[in-house]
Amino acid sequence: MESSYMIGYIIGVIIGILLAGGLVGLIPFFMAKKRGFKTMGVVCLILCIVAAFIKGFFASVPVCLICVVVILIRSKM
């Protein structure tokens, strides 16, 4: 495989991971922002993107669900 195709493939994978992790991470981000936990929302967004880089979309969804549960528990206190 030529190097230009390989570079294009790698860039495509990185952009795809950023989009998938970012879109999943927007769920806890907006939920936390609505409840007044702006910093927690940013942290959850970053965690979802990092999880997507480590293990893909299938890891960012459980991280998103855990973050949503933590936000809901914190907002009840």
PDB file of C-alpha atoms in Angstrom:
ATOM      1  CA  MET A   1       0.000   0.000   0.000  1.00  0.00           C
ATOM      2  CA  GLU A   2       1.314   3.418  -0.876  1.00  0.00           C
ATOM      3  CA  SER A   3       2.183   5.831   1.884  1.00  0.00           C
ATOM      4  CA  SER A   4      -0.310   8.465   0.707  1.00  0.00           C
ATOM      5  CA  TYR A   5      -3.161   5.958   0.998  1.00  0.00           C
ATOM      6  CA  MET A   6      -1.951   4.926   4.434  1.00  0.00           C
ATOM      7  CA  ILE A   7      -1.833   8.545   5.625  1.00  0.00           C
ATOM      8  CA  GLY A   8      -5.334   9.138   4.280  1.00  0.00           C
ATOM      9  CA  TYR A   9      -6.571   5.997   6.015  1.00  0.00           C
ATOM     10  CA  ILE A  10      -5.052   7.032   9.353  1.00  0.00           C
ATOM     11  CA  ILE A  11      -6.520  10.541   9.094  1.00  0.00           C
ATOM     12  CA  GLY A  12      -9.921   9.040   8.284  1.00  0.00           C
ATOM     13  CA  VAL A  13      -9.749   6.730  11.284  1.00  0.00           C
ATOM     14  CA  ILE A  14      -8.794   9.573  13.622  1.00  0.00           C
ATOM     15  CA  ILE A  15     -11.586  11.811  12.339  1.00  0.00           C
ATOM     16  CA  GLY A  16     -14.071   8.942  12.656  1.00  0.00           C
ATOM     17  CA  ILE A  17     -13.023   8.230  16.225  1.00  0.00           C
ATOM     18  CA  LEU A  18     -13.271  11.914  17.143  1.00  0.00           C
ATOM     19  CA  LEU A  19     -16.755  12.132  15.634  1.00  0.00           C
ATOM     20  CA  ALA A  20     -18.033   8.932  17.240  1.00  0.00           C
ATOM     21  CA  GLY A  21     -16.603   9.702  20.683  1.00  0.00           C
ATOM     22  CA  GLY A  22     -17.615  13.348  20.449  1.00  0.00           C
ATOM     23  CA  LEU A  23     -21.200  12.627  19.449  1.00  0.00           C
ATOM     24  CA  VAL A  24     -21.615  10.084  22.232  1.00  0.00           C
ATOM     25  CA  GLY A  25     -19.907  12.459  24.687  1.00  0.00           C
ATOM     26  CA  LEU A  26     -22.339  15.252  23.879  1.00  0.00           C
ATOM     27  CA  ILE A  27     -25.100  13.388  25.729  1.00  0.00           C
ATOM     28  CA  PRO A  28     -23.532  13.679  29.207  1.00  0.00           C
ATOM     29  CA  PHE A  29     -22.075  17.085  28.307  1.00  0.00           C
ATOM     30  CA  PHE A  30     -25.449  18.700  27.689  1.00  0.00           C
ATOM     31  CA  MET A  31     -27.054  16.802  30.553  1.00  0.00           C
ATOM     32  CA  ALA A  32     -24.398  18.059  32.980  1.00  0.00           C
ATOM     33  CA  LYS A  33     -24.544  21.584  31.583  1.00  0.00           C
ATOM     34  CA  LYS A  34     -28.319  21.652  32.051  1.00  0.00           C
ATOM     35  CA  ARG A  35     -27.921  20.636  35.701  1.00  0.00           C
ATOM     36  CA  GLY A  36     -25.153  23.163  36.407  1.00  0.00           C
ATOM     37  CA  PHE A  37     -22.122  20.830  36.290  1.00  0.00           C
ATOM     38  CA  LYS A  38     -20.261  22.402  33.365  1.00  0.00           C
ATOM     39  CA  THR A  39     -16.827  21.087  34.380  1.00  0.00           C
ATOM     40  CA  MET A  40     -18.173  17.568  34.845  1.00  0.00           C
ATOM     41  CA  GLY A  41     -19.727  17.765  31.385  1.00  0.00           C
ATOM     42  CA  VAL A  42     -16.418  18.671  29.777  1.00  0.00           C
ATOM     43  CA  VAL A  43     -14.675  15.848  31.659  1.00  0.00           C
ATOM     44  CA  CYS A  44     -17.312  13.351  30.509  1.00  0.00           C
ATOM     45  CA  LEU A  45     -16.954  14.524  26.913  1.00  0.00           C
ATOM     46  CA  ILE A  46     -13.190  14.054  27.067  1.00  0.00           C
ATOM     47  CA  LEU A  47     -13.591  10.634  28.702  1.00  0.00           C
ATOM     48  CA  CYS A  48     -15.889   9.477  25.910  1.00  0.00           C
ATOM     49  CA  ILE A  49     -13.422  10.624  23.256  1.00  0.00           C
ATOM     50  CA  VAL A  50     -10.506   8.920  25.047  1.00  0.00           C
ATOM     51  CA  ALA A  51     -12.537   5.715  25.399  1.00  0.00           C
ATOM     52  CA  ALA A  52     -13.282   5.845  21.677  1.00  0.00           C
ATOM     53  CA  PHE A  53      -9.558   6.144  20.935  1.00  0.00           C
ATOM     54  CA  ILE A  54      -8.740   3.208  23.214  1.00  0.00           C
ATOM     55  CA  LYS A  55     -11.435   0.712  22.270  1.00  0.00           C
ATOM     56  CA  GLY A  56     -13.710   2.375  19.746  1.00  0.00           C
ATOM     57  CA  PHE A  57     -17.397   3.205  19.777  1.00  0.00           C
ATOM     58  CA  PHE A  58     -18.224   0.183  21.927  1.00  0.00           C
ATOM     59  CA  ALA A  59     -16.197   1.572  24.825  1.00  0.00           C
ATOM     60  CA  SER A  60     -17.463   5.131  24.610  1.00  0.00           C
ATOM     61  CA  VAL A  61     -21.117   4.091  25.016  1.00  0.00           C
ATOM     62  CA  PRO A  62     -20.602   2.455  28.470  1.00  0.00           C
ATOM     63  CA  VAL A  63     -18.507   5.455  29.549  1.00  0.00           C
ATOM     64  CA  CYS A  64     -21.378   7.698  28.451  1.00  0.00           C
ATOM     65  CA  LEU A  65     -23.899   5.639  30.424  1.00  0.00           C
ATOM     66  CA  ILE A  66     -21.720   5.690  33.548  1.00  0.00           C
ATOM     67  CA  CYS A  67     -21.306   9.459  33.245  1.00  0.00           C
ATOM     68  CA  VAL A  68     -25.062   9.936  32.852  1.00  0.00           C
ATOM     69  CA  VAL A  69     -25.720   7.858  35.978  1.00  0.00           C
ATOM     70  CA  VAL A  70     -23.138   9.847  37.958  1.00  0.00           C
ATOM     71  CA  ILE A  71     -24.658  13.138  36.792  1.00  0.00           C
ATOM     72  CA  LEU A  72     -28.137  11.990  37.748  1.00  0.00           C
ATOM     73  CA  ILE A  73     -26.961  10.858  41.198  1.00  0.00           C
ATOM     74  CA  ARG A  74     -25.078  14.113  41.791  1.00  0.00           C
ATOM     75  CA  SER A  75     -28.052  16.236  40.748  1.00  0.00           C
ATOM     76  CA  LYS A  76     -30.302  14.502  43.315  1.00  0.00           C
ATOM     77  CA  MET A  77     -27.987  15.461  46.189  1.00  0.00           C
TER      78      MET A  77
END
